[in-house]
Amino acid sequence: PNPNTMMETEEIPTTGVQTPVTKTLRELAHISSTLGDGNRNRNLNRNANTVLGIHADPLEFASVQDAAARDVQKFSGGEAKDLDAYLMHHHELILATTLAESASKRDCLADELNACIQEDWEREREDLLMGDIAGFERIGGGGDCVWESQAPQSLLLQQQQGNQYGGGNGLSDVAKKHVLLVAKLNRNDVNRNGSMASFCAEFEAVAESVKDGTYAAGKYLDTWRLLGDMLQYDTTDVSLSAEQKVTLRASGALSYLCSQFKEMVVKRSRKMALSDSNERGTRSNGIPGSLVDDVAAYVRSEIGITRSGGLLWPSVYLCLRCGDAIAALDTLKSTSVGDVVEPAIVELASLLAVSQEQHGSVWKTNEISHQMESARRKVSDLYFRYKCTAISDKSDCYKAAALALMSVAEPVSHSTGVLPTVEDFMFATLWYALTSNSNTIDQVIKLGKKIRKGGPSHFENDKAMKGWGYAFPLLVSQQWDAALKHLASCGKTGLLLEAAHLSICISRAGCFSERSILDSKAETESGYSEFVGMILVNYSKGFQQIDPEAALEYLLCIPDETERIFSRKLNKNSRHHIKRLLLETCAFNALCGRVSADGTRALGSKGALNAYLSQDEMNNLLGETANDALRDRKSREAAELLALAEKYGSLISLLSRELASSLSDHPSTETRKFWYDTSVSFQHANFSPEKKSRVIEVLEEEGNISIGNTFQALLNLTAFYNLVHDQRFDEAMSIIDNLKFFPKAEPEIS
């Protein structure tokens, strides 16, 4: 079975169906013949074969019928000599009747049985298809990637000794490079034409710098190149429909598959040219004249076709596989002796070459001319006639594939033997989707379903391929949710980093918006924003204690699916996780800046959040975080957050509450001592008669100046209890007298 026979409109080929069905039914007949004894079971077995329409020996069946008829004639005249002969006569009569009735029902039963068998065969064929896809070789990352069974080194943290926030434990250089690019994206310091291609190019450069020869590193690099091609359009253009965006991305994916294959062909052919030159002892720079020469060299070395008459069609197909119709036309025009090329083929190749010159590629034509349609029909007729002839060698297979690509009569069949890799299979599918008259969206959906049906076990038959072996085809088929989920959940070193940055790019480009038409279900009930948020949160948690500023950059990237276009406004999902980051790391100064003891913001003390929020937005966020801290009974963190937010009325209320709750405790208890010392420092810095502090200004603006009096009274009462515990009663009573809580004389009683 081949990958393209799964198309709903394609009929099941007769070859490969009849033999397995016949064999299966013969085995069933053989088994049933062994389940009994005597002539009865053998006769029933013959009857079963008759019902199924399968006669292993037609002469034997005819002889049984003739014998039964003779017996009926013999005993109908009363010539039975004894009881046994009479019973045998009736036995044969019943058998003959049964055979006659079965023969009349044979056609009906056979049709039903064949329908069931055909349905089973369809399911089996799909399973075999995915098995074939799983067995494909991979081109590998960057053309000639070396596969290794060992996992690559960690891309996240350098495991060294050191304190919690110090330089001993720090982000690796790779992770730091990624953080810088994410921060650049968050500040909108990227190409402002709406395309994400420049962003992908910068990540491609980082991936190139850390490529270590492993399959995973190569595929990570390939993926940024893929996304760069898929996201060339203006992602902020609201006039583009969902169908147009899917088609543009499919076109970009096909462009990538062609350029990837072309790069591999050129690299290998020129490497071979240098090798041949060295063996001959001659000088050569290893640079053939054109793609036509490179492809011809590749055909000789990699495919193994050396005879001159057999080079034409493999070369034509591989030129098209590189996405170059001009090179294919040049190959057709440079035919050798014995090569026969029909004029209709050259005409169609010429039209494809013109289309490539005008639009940049064969498949970016918006409208197909009548001349192109006519040429396609002619080549399509040639293709189907040629397909019915006996294909004798590899060259014939490549001719069939080349004609299928040019005429788009049908997808290139796997049975041609020209689709050895997963990339080849996806190329053939996308070529047909974008150049034929079929619905492009339907073809992309079918490709995604085929990939998902196979699952990781089909694509990752080697330990080194875990993660990317399945995720990469999913990304090509725009199955974003499944690809990111698979990468993030593999548990393999480095894959979470890669999934996090890919999810940022994909969500920022708005690719998730078309999930409904691509038949790709959300991975969580709350939608893709929570799903992407989980990836970014899990990734950033790995280093939030040692670099909270870096963790913040990823939390700012959590998307809001209610927004059609990305907005710099902090959405509720990001807000929730930033508040969590503040409470879990307590890195208030690094993230929010510092406030002096007198309530003024220290000069040059802005934190990482100040780059994204105004001071009012920052104060509101800190106030909400303080409330969360109070609900979690983290009063100390709440106090610091309220001070940073300039919520001084709330801060003084908190200090007063903590002082009041510990008045009767022993002065040496840690909690009481902390709140008393903190309150004294705050009181000395902000309630001085010499100058008006920022705290007093805020309390006056809030109309809450009286709360300061209550705070100072509670502070004095705490000092009173301290003196009482030290048995310094006279000093303690002097504090009470100064507070004037109690009347000293009867006239003072109101």
XYZ file of C-alpha atoms in Angstrom:
750
model
C 0.000 0.000 0.000
C 1.128 3.541 -0.654
C 0.515 6.781 1.286
C -1.671 8.268 -1.385
C -4.129 5.389 -1.720
C -5.714 6.709 1.458
C -7.360 9.476 -0.528
C -11.104 9.087 -0.382
C -11.523 9.498 -4.123
C -8.962 6.876 -5.088
C -10.124 3.340 -5.780
C -8.497 0.348 -4.136
C -6.062 -1.299 -6.551
C -7.009 -4.828 -7.596
C -3.489 -6.122 -7.166
C -2.696 -6.830 -3.567
C -6.363 -7.428 -2.646
C -7.522 -10.636 -4.331
C -4.620 -12.855 -3.347
C -4.785 -12.081 0.407
C -8.599 -12.503 0.419
C -8.436 -15.859 -1.390
C -5.678 -17.070 0.834
C -7.595 -16.082 3.970
C -10.772 -17.868 2.845
C -8.859 -20.996 1.896
C -7.327 -21.050 5.364
C -10.813 -20.712 6.912
C -12.081 -23.593 4.769
C -9.120 -25.728 5.784
C -9.707 -25.056 9.477
C -13.407 -25.863 9.241
C -12.618 -29.155 7.495
C -10.584 -30.295 10.517
C -13.234 -29.567 13.136
C -15.316 -32.706 12.580
C -15.077 -36.278 11.340
C -16.564 -38.422 8.593
C -18.157 -37.555 5.331
C -20.646 -35.143 6.929
C -18.026 -32.527 7.832
C -16.212 -32.900 4.540
C -19.489 -32.381 2.689
C -20.279 -29.337 4.861
C -16.836 -27.977 4.061
C -17.549 -28.383 0.346
C -20.853 -26.586 0.939
C -19.067 -23.707 2.701
C -16.690 -23.336 -0.191
C -19.646 -23.213 -2.552
C -21.370 -20.476 -0.530
C -18.218 -18.394 -0.543
C -17.853 -18.759 -4.265
C -14.413 -20.371 -3.988
C -13.958 -23.740 -5.755
C -10.536 -25.152 -5.191
C -11.441 -27.975 -7.596
C -14.492 -27.334 -9.831
C -14.355 -30.888 -11.260
C -14.695 -32.339 -7.770
C -17.781 -30.221 -7.102
C -19.394 -31.327 -10.385
C -18.722 -34.995 -9.626
C -20.495 -34.664 -6.261
C -23.557 -33.215 -7.928
C -23.622 -35.961 -10.602
C -23.268 -38.730 -8.001
C -26.116 -37.294 -5.958
C -28.342 -37.128 -9.022
C -27.593 -40.789 -9.953
C -28.408 -41.917 -6.412
C -31.703 -40.098 -6.451
C -32.640 -41.784 -9.754
C -31.543 -45.191 -8.479
C -33.611 -45.218 -5.316
C -36.651 -43.409 -6.655
C -37.752 -46.622 -8.399
C -37.864 -48.646 -5.213
C -34.671 -50.547 -5.907
C -33.382 -50.150 -2.333
C -32.082 -53.537 -1.132
C -31.856 -52.766 2.592
C -32.399 -50.113 5.210
C -28.790 -48.779 5.110
C -28.984 -48.182 1.381
C -32.334 -46.439 1.785
C -30.946 -44.126 4.509
C -27.906 -43.398 2.383
C -30.259 -42.460 -0.469
C -32.052 -39.900 1.745
C -28.739 -38.578 3.048
C -27.508 -37.901 -0.474
C -30.882 -36.409 -1.431
C -30.703 -33.919 1.489
C -27.153 -33.052 0.547
C -28.059 -32.394 -3.080
C -30.988 -30.198 -2.003
C -28.743 -28.222 0.337
C -26.163 -27.721 -2.369
C -28.812 -26.475 -4.787
C -30.223 -23.971 -2.257
C -26.728 -22.796 -1.334
C -25.851 -22.246 -4.956
C -28.893 -19.978 -5.374
C -27.820 -17.857 -2.400
C -24.145 -17.853 -3.311
C -24.042 -14.501 -5.096
C -25.849 -12.618 -2.330
C -23.696 -14.047 0.445
C -20.507 -13.557 -1.532
C -21.294 -9.860 -2.055
C -21.900 -9.324 1.647
C -18.759 -11.199 2.587
C -16.641 -9.327 0.066
C -17.987 -6.006 1.379
C -16.921 -6.955 4.920
C -13.532 -8.113 3.700
C -13.061 -4.909 1.738
C -13.877 -2.813 4.819
C -11.364 -4.807 6.883
C -8.807 -4.365 4.133
C -9.305 -0.594 4.162
C -8.501 -0.490 7.874
C -5.542 -2.808 7.452
C -4.258 -0.723 4.561
C -4.269 2.438 6.695
C -2.320 0.604 9.399
C 0.152 -0.632 6.813
C 0.451 2.884 5.463
C 1.453 4.278 8.803
C 3.861 1.409 9.225
C 5.464 2.332 5.905
C 5.697 5.980 6.919
C 7.265 4.986 10.227
C 9.896 3.017 8.391
C 10.983 5.944 6.203
C 14.501 7.200 6.523
C 14.995 10.807 7.579
C 16.953 13.411 5.723
C 18.073 14.698 9.090
C 18.734 18.135 10.486
C 20.440 20.530 8.152
C 20.965 17.974 5.413
C 23.592 15.613 6.835
C 22.772 15.375 10.529
C 24.532 12.593 12.432
C 22.071 10.648 14.537
C 23.152 9.723 18.030
C 21.444 7.520 20.541
C 22.550 9.658 23.476
C 20.545 12.694 24.526
C 22.191 16.082 23.977
C 23.578 18.004 26.910
C 21.284 20.207 28.951
C 20.306 23.457 27.275
C 18.825 24.922 30.429
C 21.002 25.065 33.534
C 24.665 24.672 34.265
C 24.726 22.408 37.303
C 27.382 24.040 39.483
C 27.754 24.768 43.159
C 26.746 28.190 44.404
C 24.165 30.156 46.349
C 20.553 30.478 45.320
C 20.823 33.656 43.252
C 24.565 33.894 42.703
C 26.643 33.195 39.663
C 27.473 29.626 40.691
C 24.097 28.353 39.514
C 23.237 30.257 36.382
C 21.546 30.033 33.061
C 23.629 28.464 30.331
C 24.809 30.601 27.431
C 22.219 28.944 25.200
C 19.363 29.792 27.546
C 20.641 33.358 27.943
C 20.626 33.847 24.157
C 17.032 32.652 24.039
C 16.031 34.988 26.879
C 17.512 37.998 25.087
C 15.462 37.252 21.982
C 12.261 36.771 23.977
C 12.871 40.103 25.743
C 13.443 41.730 22.363
C 10.143 40.339 21.136
C 8.317 41.510 24.271
C 9.577 45.036 23.704
C 8.284 44.903 20.121
C 11.845 45.391 18.918
C 11.323 43.155 15.886
C 10.416 43.641 12.240
C 7.335 45.841 12.324
C 5.818 44.667 9.036
C 3.781 42.054 10.886
C 5.827 39.068 9.685
C 7.336 36.696 12.212
C 9.987 35.586 9.702
C 12.656 37.907 11.132
C 11.970 36.611 14.625
C 12.350 33.026 13.361
C 15.591 33.965 11.597
C 17.113 35.218 14.847
C 16.195 32.011 16.644
C 17.571 30.060 13.688
C 20.907 31.804 14.232
C 20.897 30.781 17.901
C 20.005 27.190 16.999
C 22.798 27.164 14.405
C 25.322 28.331 17.004
C 24.498 25.453 19.375
C 24.089 22.697 16.803
C 26.080 19.756 18.152
C 25.524 17.063 15.515
C 22.643 15.362 17.315
C 19.340 14.613 15.654
C 17.446 16.796 18.167
C 19.678 19.836 17.642
C 19.434 19.445 13.866
C 15.659 19.218 13.925
C 15.403 22.261 16.212
C 17.376 24.230 13.619
C 15.239 22.820 10.792
C 12.059 23.808 12.617
C 13.021 27.486 12.809
C 13.776 27.403 9.087
C 10.419 25.751 8.491
C 8.521 28.341 10.532
C 10.443 31.146 8.848
C 9.098 29.940 5.502
C 5.590 29.275 6.810
C 5.179 32.708 8.465
C 6.326 34.982 5.637
C 2.924 36.673 5.402
C 1.718 39.590 7.522
C 0.318 37.881 10.619
C -1.392 41.124 11.709
C -3.409 41.448 8.497
C -7.028 41.047 9.629
C -8.237 40.935 6.023
C -6.748 37.456 5.542
C -9.267 34.665 6.062
C -8.461 31.533 8.033
C -8.391 29.502 4.809
C -5.929 31.925 3.223
C -3.603 31.756 6.208
C -3.616 27.946 6.216
C -2.872 27.937 2.474
C -0.026 30.443 2.876
C 1.528 28.348 5.627
C 1.164 25.163 3.557
C 2.906 26.946 0.681
C 5.720 27.954 3.009
C 6.064 24.380 4.274
C 6.354 23.099 0.703
C 8.973 25.756 -0.057
C 10.980 24.584 2.933
C 10.766 20.901 1.967
C 11.990 21.744 -1.525
C 14.855 23.981 -0.367
C 15.912 21.421 2.256
C 16.101 18.672 -0.366
C 17.887 20.945 -2.845
C 20.495 21.838 -0.225
C 21.105 18.156 0.471
C 21.401 17.253 -3.244
C 23.849 20.083 -3.978
C 25.942 19.340 -0.908
C 26.286 15.640 -1.639
C 26.918 16.010 -5.353
C 29.627 18.600 -4.842
C 31.198 16.560 -2.100
C 31.283 13.633 -4.527
C 32.847 15.872 -7.203
C 35.664 16.814 -4.847
C 36.171 13.181 -3.914
C 36.348 12.093 -7.570
C 38.798 14.878 -8.309
C 41.064 13.775 -5.476
C 41.002 10.172 -6.689
C 41.987 11.254 -10.227
C 44.679 13.540 -8.899
C 43.187 16.548 -10.650
C 42.215 19.917 -9.252
C 38.547 20.744 -8.829
C 36.610 23.215 -6.739
C 33.684 20.772 -6.534
C 31.231 23.256 -8.016
C 29.271 21.877 -10.985
C 27.726 24.341 -13.352
C 24.032 24.169 -12.372
C 21.349 22.314 -10.469
C 20.892 20.105 -13.538
C 24.500 18.911 -13.142
C 24.096 18.454 -9.384
C 20.964 16.377 -9.816
C 22.562 14.206 -12.504
C 25.520 13.545 -10.216
C 23.154 12.736 -7.359
C 21.221 10.272 -9.529
C 24.434 8.441 -10.424
C 25.795 8.263 -6.867
C 22.734 7.940 -4.648
C 20.122 6.250 -6.834
C 22.586 4.067 -8.686
C 21.477 4.784 -12.253
C 24.541 5.212 -14.456
C 23.404 4.392 -17.995
C 22.840 7.537 -20.035
C 19.380 6.536 -21.200
C 18.174 6.039 -17.649
C 19.183 9.433 -16.215
C 16.457 11.548 -17.816
C 13.352 10.856 -15.756
C 15.030 10.490 -12.337
C 16.681 13.849 -13.027
C 13.397 15.483 -14.093
C 11.597 14.223 -10.995
C 14.378 15.312 -8.626
C 14.472 18.778 -10.204
C 10.753 19.075 -9.422
C 11.438 17.651 -5.955
C 13.796 20.601 -5.506
C 10.911 22.873 -6.548
C 12.684 23.958 -9.738
C 10.578 23.580 -12.888
C 13.147 25.577 -14.869
C 15.818 22.965 -14.151
C 13.338 20.225 -15.063
C 12.700 21.917 -18.425
C 16.439 22.238 -19.076
C 16.823 18.532 -18.319
C 14.058 17.621 -20.773
C 15.664 19.717 -23.485
C 19.036 18.063 -22.999
C 17.860 14.552 -23.820
C 20.367 11.959 -24.955
C 20.067 9.436 -27.765
C 17.245 6.991 -27.132
C 15.247 9.247 -24.800
C 11.721 9.876 -26.009
C 9.900 12.941 -24.667
C 6.411 13.656 -25.918
C 5.818 17.259 -27.071
C 2.942 17.665 -24.585
C 5.356 17.071 -21.709
C 7.784 19.711 -22.930
C 4.888 22.147 -23.434
C 3.656 21.675 -19.860
C 7.191 21.925 -18.446
C 7.633 25.204 -20.311
C 4.426 26.607 -18.819
C 5.503 25.542 -15.318
C 8.877 27.208 -15.839
C 7.181 30.469 -16.910
C 4.920 30.300 -13.859
C 7.959 29.864 -11.627
C 9.650 32.900 -13.172
C 6.545 35.046 -12.689
C 5.465 33.943 -9.206
C 8.624 32.596 -7.609
C 7.394 29.010 -7.486
C 5.206 26.584 -9.384
C 2.514 26.432 -6.707
C 1.972 30.152 -5.997
C -0.124 30.751 -9.107
C -3.448 32.316 -8.172
C -5.223 31.339 -11.372
C -4.514 28.526 -13.815
C -4.699 29.566 -17.471
C -6.677 27.648 -20.062
C -3.408 26.809 -21.783
C -2.098 25.273 -18.571
C -5.313 23.303 -18.070
C -5.124 21.953 -21.603
C -1.483 20.941 -21.238
C -2.240 19.230 -17.942
C -5.023 17.186 -19.505
C -2.735 15.999 -22.291
C 0.012 14.959 -19.864
C -2.585 13.419 -17.566
C -3.732 11.183 -20.413
C -0.126 10.228 -21.071
C 0.367 9.510 -17.381
C -2.590 7.151 -17.064
C -1.655 5.336 -20.272
C 1.930 5.014 -19.111
C 0.835 3.928 -15.641
C -1.044 0.963 -17.118
C 2.046 -0.304 -18.928
C 4.622 -2.569 -17.311
C 7.202 -0.560 -15.342
C 10.477 -2.379 -15.757
C 13.092 -0.375 -13.854
C 13.740 2.633 -11.595
C 13.764 5.049 -14.497
C 10.187 4.067 -15.396
C 9.113 4.661 -11.787
C 10.567 8.165 -11.831
C 8.855 8.931 -15.135
C 5.484 7.989 -13.646
C 6.190 10.163 -10.604
C 7.349 13.120 -12.723
C 4.255 12.966 -14.915
C 2.045 12.780 -11.814
C 3.678 15.912 -10.372
C 3.445 17.877 -13.608
C -0.137 16.958 -14.495
C -1.415 16.664 -10.874
C -3.625 13.873 -12.198
C -3.292 12.241 -8.791
C -0.843 12.327 -5.867
C 2.464 10.607 -6.419
C 2.007 6.995 -5.398
C 4.238 5.332 -2.830
C 4.233 2.253 -5.031
C 6.459 4.126 -7.487
C 9.290 3.783 -4.994
C 10.297 7.457 -5.165
C 9.086 8.460 -1.679
C 11.734 6.967 0.628
C 11.494 9.580 3.418
C 8.831 11.235 5.527
C 9.822 14.535 3.946
C 9.263 13.077 0.456
C 5.802 11.882 1.462
C 4.842 15.304 2.858
C 6.267 17.018 -0.233
C 4.115 14.904 -2.562
C 1.007 15.546 -0.452
C 1.500 19.334 -0.240
C 2.435 19.588 -3.940
C -0.862 17.969 -4.880
C -2.772 20.083 -2.332
C -1.407 23.378 -3.676
C -1.228 22.731 -7.431
C -4.300 20.597 -8.130
C -7.942 21.644 -8.259
C -8.638 19.847 -4.984
C -9.453 21.756 -1.796
C -6.143 22.699 -0.178
C -7.590 22.796 3.341
C -9.021 19.281 3.003
C -5.660 17.949 1.829
C -3.823 19.589 4.758
C -6.396 18.142 7.163
C -5.915 14.660 5.694
C -2.150 14.966 6.015
C -2.501 15.935 9.673
C -4.830 13.019 10.343
C -2.401 10.566 8.765
C 0.469 11.855 10.894
C -1.564 11.793 14.121
C -2.907 8.347 13.351
C 0.644 7.029 13.193
C 1.546 8.504 16.577
C 4.980 8.719 18.226
C 5.598 4.969 18.085
C 5.544 5.022 14.287
C 7.872 7.984 13.834
C 10.295 7.577 16.720
C 11.737 4.101 16.312
C 15.108 5.279 17.610
C 15.857 6.748 21.037
C 17.654 9.752 19.537
C 14.532 10.633 17.529
C 12.303 10.894 20.599
C 10.369 14.133 20.502
C 11.315 15.560 17.121
C 10.689 12.444 15.045
C 6.935 12.908 15.570
C 6.736 16.642 16.329
C 8.342 17.817 13.085
C 5.775 16.187 10.726
C 3.018 17.548 12.970
C 4.374 21.074 12.574
C 4.550 20.683 8.789
C 0.873 19.630 8.781
C -0.019 22.565 11.115
C -1.014 20.340 14.037
C 0.367 22.878 16.505
C -1.280 21.621 19.706
C -0.203 18.026 19.235
C 3.371 18.965 18.278
C 3.964 21.265 21.254
C 2.291 18.910 23.683
C 4.465 16.035 22.486
C 7.695 18.018 22.774
C 6.877 19.397 26.203
C 5.801 16.047 27.653
C 8.649 13.882 26.344
C 10.766 14.476 29.422
C 13.916 14.649 27.290
C 16.597 17.198 28.131
C 16.283 20.400 26.145
C 12.904 19.688 24.567
C 10.997 21.870 27.050
C 13.221 24.824 26.124
C 12.520 24.203 22.449
C 8.778 23.734 22.983
C 8.594 26.962 25.014
C 10.161 29.143 22.330
C 8.253 27.518 19.501
C 4.993 28.057 21.384
C 5.824 31.756 21.744
C 6.371 32.113 18.015
C 3.341 30.054 16.990
C 0.943 31.794 19.376
C 2.288 35.273 18.592
C 1.744 34.582 14.879
C -1.895 33.670 15.579
C -1.549 30.141 14.195
C -3.892 28.652 16.805
C -6.802 30.675 15.451
C -7.306 28.213 12.581
C -7.494 25.083 14.744
C -11.221 24.703 14.135
C -10.936 24.389 10.360
C -7.884 22.127 10.676
C -9.841 19.682 12.826
C -7.269 20.018 15.604
C -8.876 19.890 19.028
C -7.584 21.999 21.910
C -5.478 20.112 24.387
C -7.144 21.732 27.401
C -10.703 22.777 28.083
C -9.641 26.383 28.593
C -8.110 26.631 25.152
C -4.656 27.163 23.783
C -3.781 30.143 26.037
C -3.793 27.940 29.108
C -2.046 25.164 27.209
C 0.774 27.450 26.008
C 0.813 29.069 29.437
C 1.491 25.704 31.074
C 4.502 25.146 28.805
C 5.947 28.605 29.531
C 5.280 28.376 33.264
C 6.847 24.930 33.583
C 9.883 26.067 31.640
C 10.382 29.302 33.579
C 9.971 27.567 36.943
C 13.209 25.731 36.257
C 15.237 28.928 36.723
C 12.934 31.473 38.364
C 14.866 31.387 41.648
C 18.259 32.053 40.058
C 17.033 34.497 37.397
C 13.553 35.864 38.128
C 13.933 38.595 35.484
C 14.387 35.924 32.804
C 11.377 33.993 34.097
C 9.308 37.181 33.873
C 10.004 37.492 30.135
C 8.343 34.121 29.485
C 5.323 34.868 31.658
C 4.767 38.047 29.653
C 4.456 35.843 26.543
C 1.453 33.887 27.831
C -1.229 34.588 25.199
C -4.825 35.628 25.562
C -6.983 33.803 23.029
C -9.673 36.488 23.215
C -7.281 38.860 21.415
C -7.196 38.522 17.642
C -3.937 40.475 17.442
C -1.193 40.440 20.072
C -1.403 43.306 22.537
C 1.177 44.606 24.977
C -1.514 44.950 27.600
C -0.994 42.512 30.466
C -3.685 39.849 30.153
C -5.237 37.994 33.070
C -3.231 34.804 32.489
C 0.102 36.611 32.513
C -1.024 38.714 35.466
C -1.879 35.641 37.515
C 1.491 33.979 36.955
C 3.492 37.171 37.487
C 1.858 37.557 40.891
C 2.758 33.939 41.613
C 6.353 34.612 40.521
C 6.601 37.552 42.917
C 5.385 35.516 45.874
C 7.446 32.403 45.084
C 10.736 34.217 44.488
C 10.289 37.319 46.698
C 12.544 39.059 44.164
C 10.708 42.322 44.717
C 13.665 44.635 44.145
C 14.736 42.905 40.926
C 11.235 42.831 39.467
C 9.651 45.980 40.936
C 12.484 48.267 42.015
C 13.176 49.711 45.469
C 11.480 52.254 47.718
C 13.461 54.281 50.242
C 12.608 54.240 53.945
C 10.812 57.588 53.612
C 8.472 56.161 50.966
C 10.139 57.730 47.921
C 11.251 55.535 45.022
C 15.024 55.248 44.967
C 16.780 56.889 42.031
C 17.562 54.361 39.296
C 15.778 51.577 41.160
C 13.358 50.492 38.448
C 12.706 46.781 38.182
C 12.145 44.499 35.201
C 8.393 45.114 35.241
C 8.859 48.852 34.768
C 9.790 48.205 31.138
C 6.260 46.931 30.462
C 3.979 48.675 32.980
C 3.307 52.255 33.939
C 3.741 53.177 37.595
C -0.021 53.095 38.196
C -0.300 49.661 36.534
C 2.641 48.481 38.618
C 1.069 49.731 41.856
C -2.233 48.016 41.065
C -0.447 44.736 40.314
C 1.555 44.936 43.535
C -1.578 45.725 45.512
C -3.314 42.627 44.102
C -0.247 40.535 44.890
C -0.246 41.836 48.456
C -3.869 40.758 48.874
C -2.935 37.297 47.566
C -0.100 37.173 50.081
C -2.474 38.053 52.932
C -4.846 35.288 51.857
C -1.874 32.907 51.986
C -0.933 34.319 55.444
C 2.308 35.777 54.144
C 2.095 39.052 56.059
C 5.759 39.997 55.756
C 5.713 39.689 51.961
C 2.426 41.624 51.887
C 3.964 44.482 53.877
C 6.889 44.839 51.480
C 4.566 44.699 48.462
C 2.287 47.373 49.917
C 5.278 49.629 50.491
C 6.410 49.141 46.877
C 2.860 49.863 45.679
C 2.646 53.049 47.809
C -0.469 51.645 49.460
C 0.536 53.238 52.753
C -2.916 53.255 54.318
C -3.132 49.490 53.826
C 0.460 49.058 55.003
C -0.152 50.950 58.255
C -3.343 48.937 58.844
C -1.327 45.738 58.416
C 1.404 46.933 60.807
C -1.225 47.953 63.358
C -2.961 44.590 63.112
C 0.260 42.660 63.597
C 1.275 44.859 66.561
C -2.130 44.425 68.216
C -2.161 40.649 67.762
C 1.183 40.249 69.547
C 0.863 42.824 72.351
C 0.693 40.247 75.136
C 3.456 38.032 73.739
C 6.887 38.012 75.310
C 9.100 40.691 73.729
C 11.700 38.094 72.760
C 9.403 36.129 70.458
C 10.612 36.329 66.860
C 7.299 37.425 65.326
C 6.655 40.159 67.877
C 10.222 41.445 67.683
C 10.118 41.543 63.849
C 6.919 43.558 63.636
C 7.929 45.913 66.431
C 11.369 46.656 64.927
C 9.853 47.091 61.459
C 7.185 49.462 62.781
C 9.714 51.538 64.745
C 11.906 51.947 61.653
C 8.884 52.912 59.566
C 7.706 55.404 62.212
C 11.094 57.112 62.559
C 11.468 57.463 58.763
C 7.990 58.754 57.976
C 6.467 60.461 61.031
C 9.222 62.937 61.778
C 8.139 66.530 62.687
C 11.082 67.993 60.705
C 9.717 67.228 57.227
C 6.668 65.925 55.472
C 7.321 62.451 54.114
C 5.871 60.806 51.030
C 3.874 58.536 53.342
C 2.103 61.525 54.938
C 1.366 62.952 51.477
C -0.263 59.707 50.361
C -2.328 59.446 53.577
C -3.555 63.012 53.110
C -4.474 62.286 49.468
C -6.422 59.240 50.638
C -8.062 61.238 53.488
C -6.745 58.621 55.890
C -4.356 60.619 58.077
C -6.048 59.449 61.295
C -4.792 55.913 60.758
C -1.312 57.215 61.543
C -2.457 58.207 65.021
C -3.805 54.728 65.683
C -0.542 53.181 64.467
C 1.565 55.360 66.787
C -0.686 54.581 69.737
C -0.282 50.813 69.153
C 3.462 51.304 68.823
C 3.556 53.064 72.207
C 1.461 50.335 73.792
C 3.911 47.748 72.525
C 6.735 49.753 74.129
C 4.659 49.839 77.356
C 4.374 46.033 77.444
C 8.086 45.711 76.746
C 8.851 47.796 79.848
C 6.348 45.836 81.921
C 8.033 42.569 80.907
C 11.354 44.132 81.997
C 9.680 45.200 85.289
C 10.406 48.850 84.580
C 7.033 49.925 85.832
C 7.674 53.650 86.356
C 8.827 54.083 82.759
C 5.904 52.018 81.573
C 3.382 54.174 83.442
C 4.954 57.356 82.071
C 4.089 56.089 78.562
C 0.470 55.578 79.652
C 0.386 59.043 81.160
C 1.707 60.585 77.936
C -0.852 58.718 75.882
C -3.622 60.198 78.111
C -5.690 57.065 77.883
C -6.901 57.448 81.468
C -7.978 60.597 83.389
C -5.607 61.796 86.130
C -8.254 63.738 88.090
C -12.004 63.653 88.535
C -12.647 66.782 86.448
C -11.094 65.007 83.440
C -13.837 62.380 83.521
C -16.403 63.301 80.924
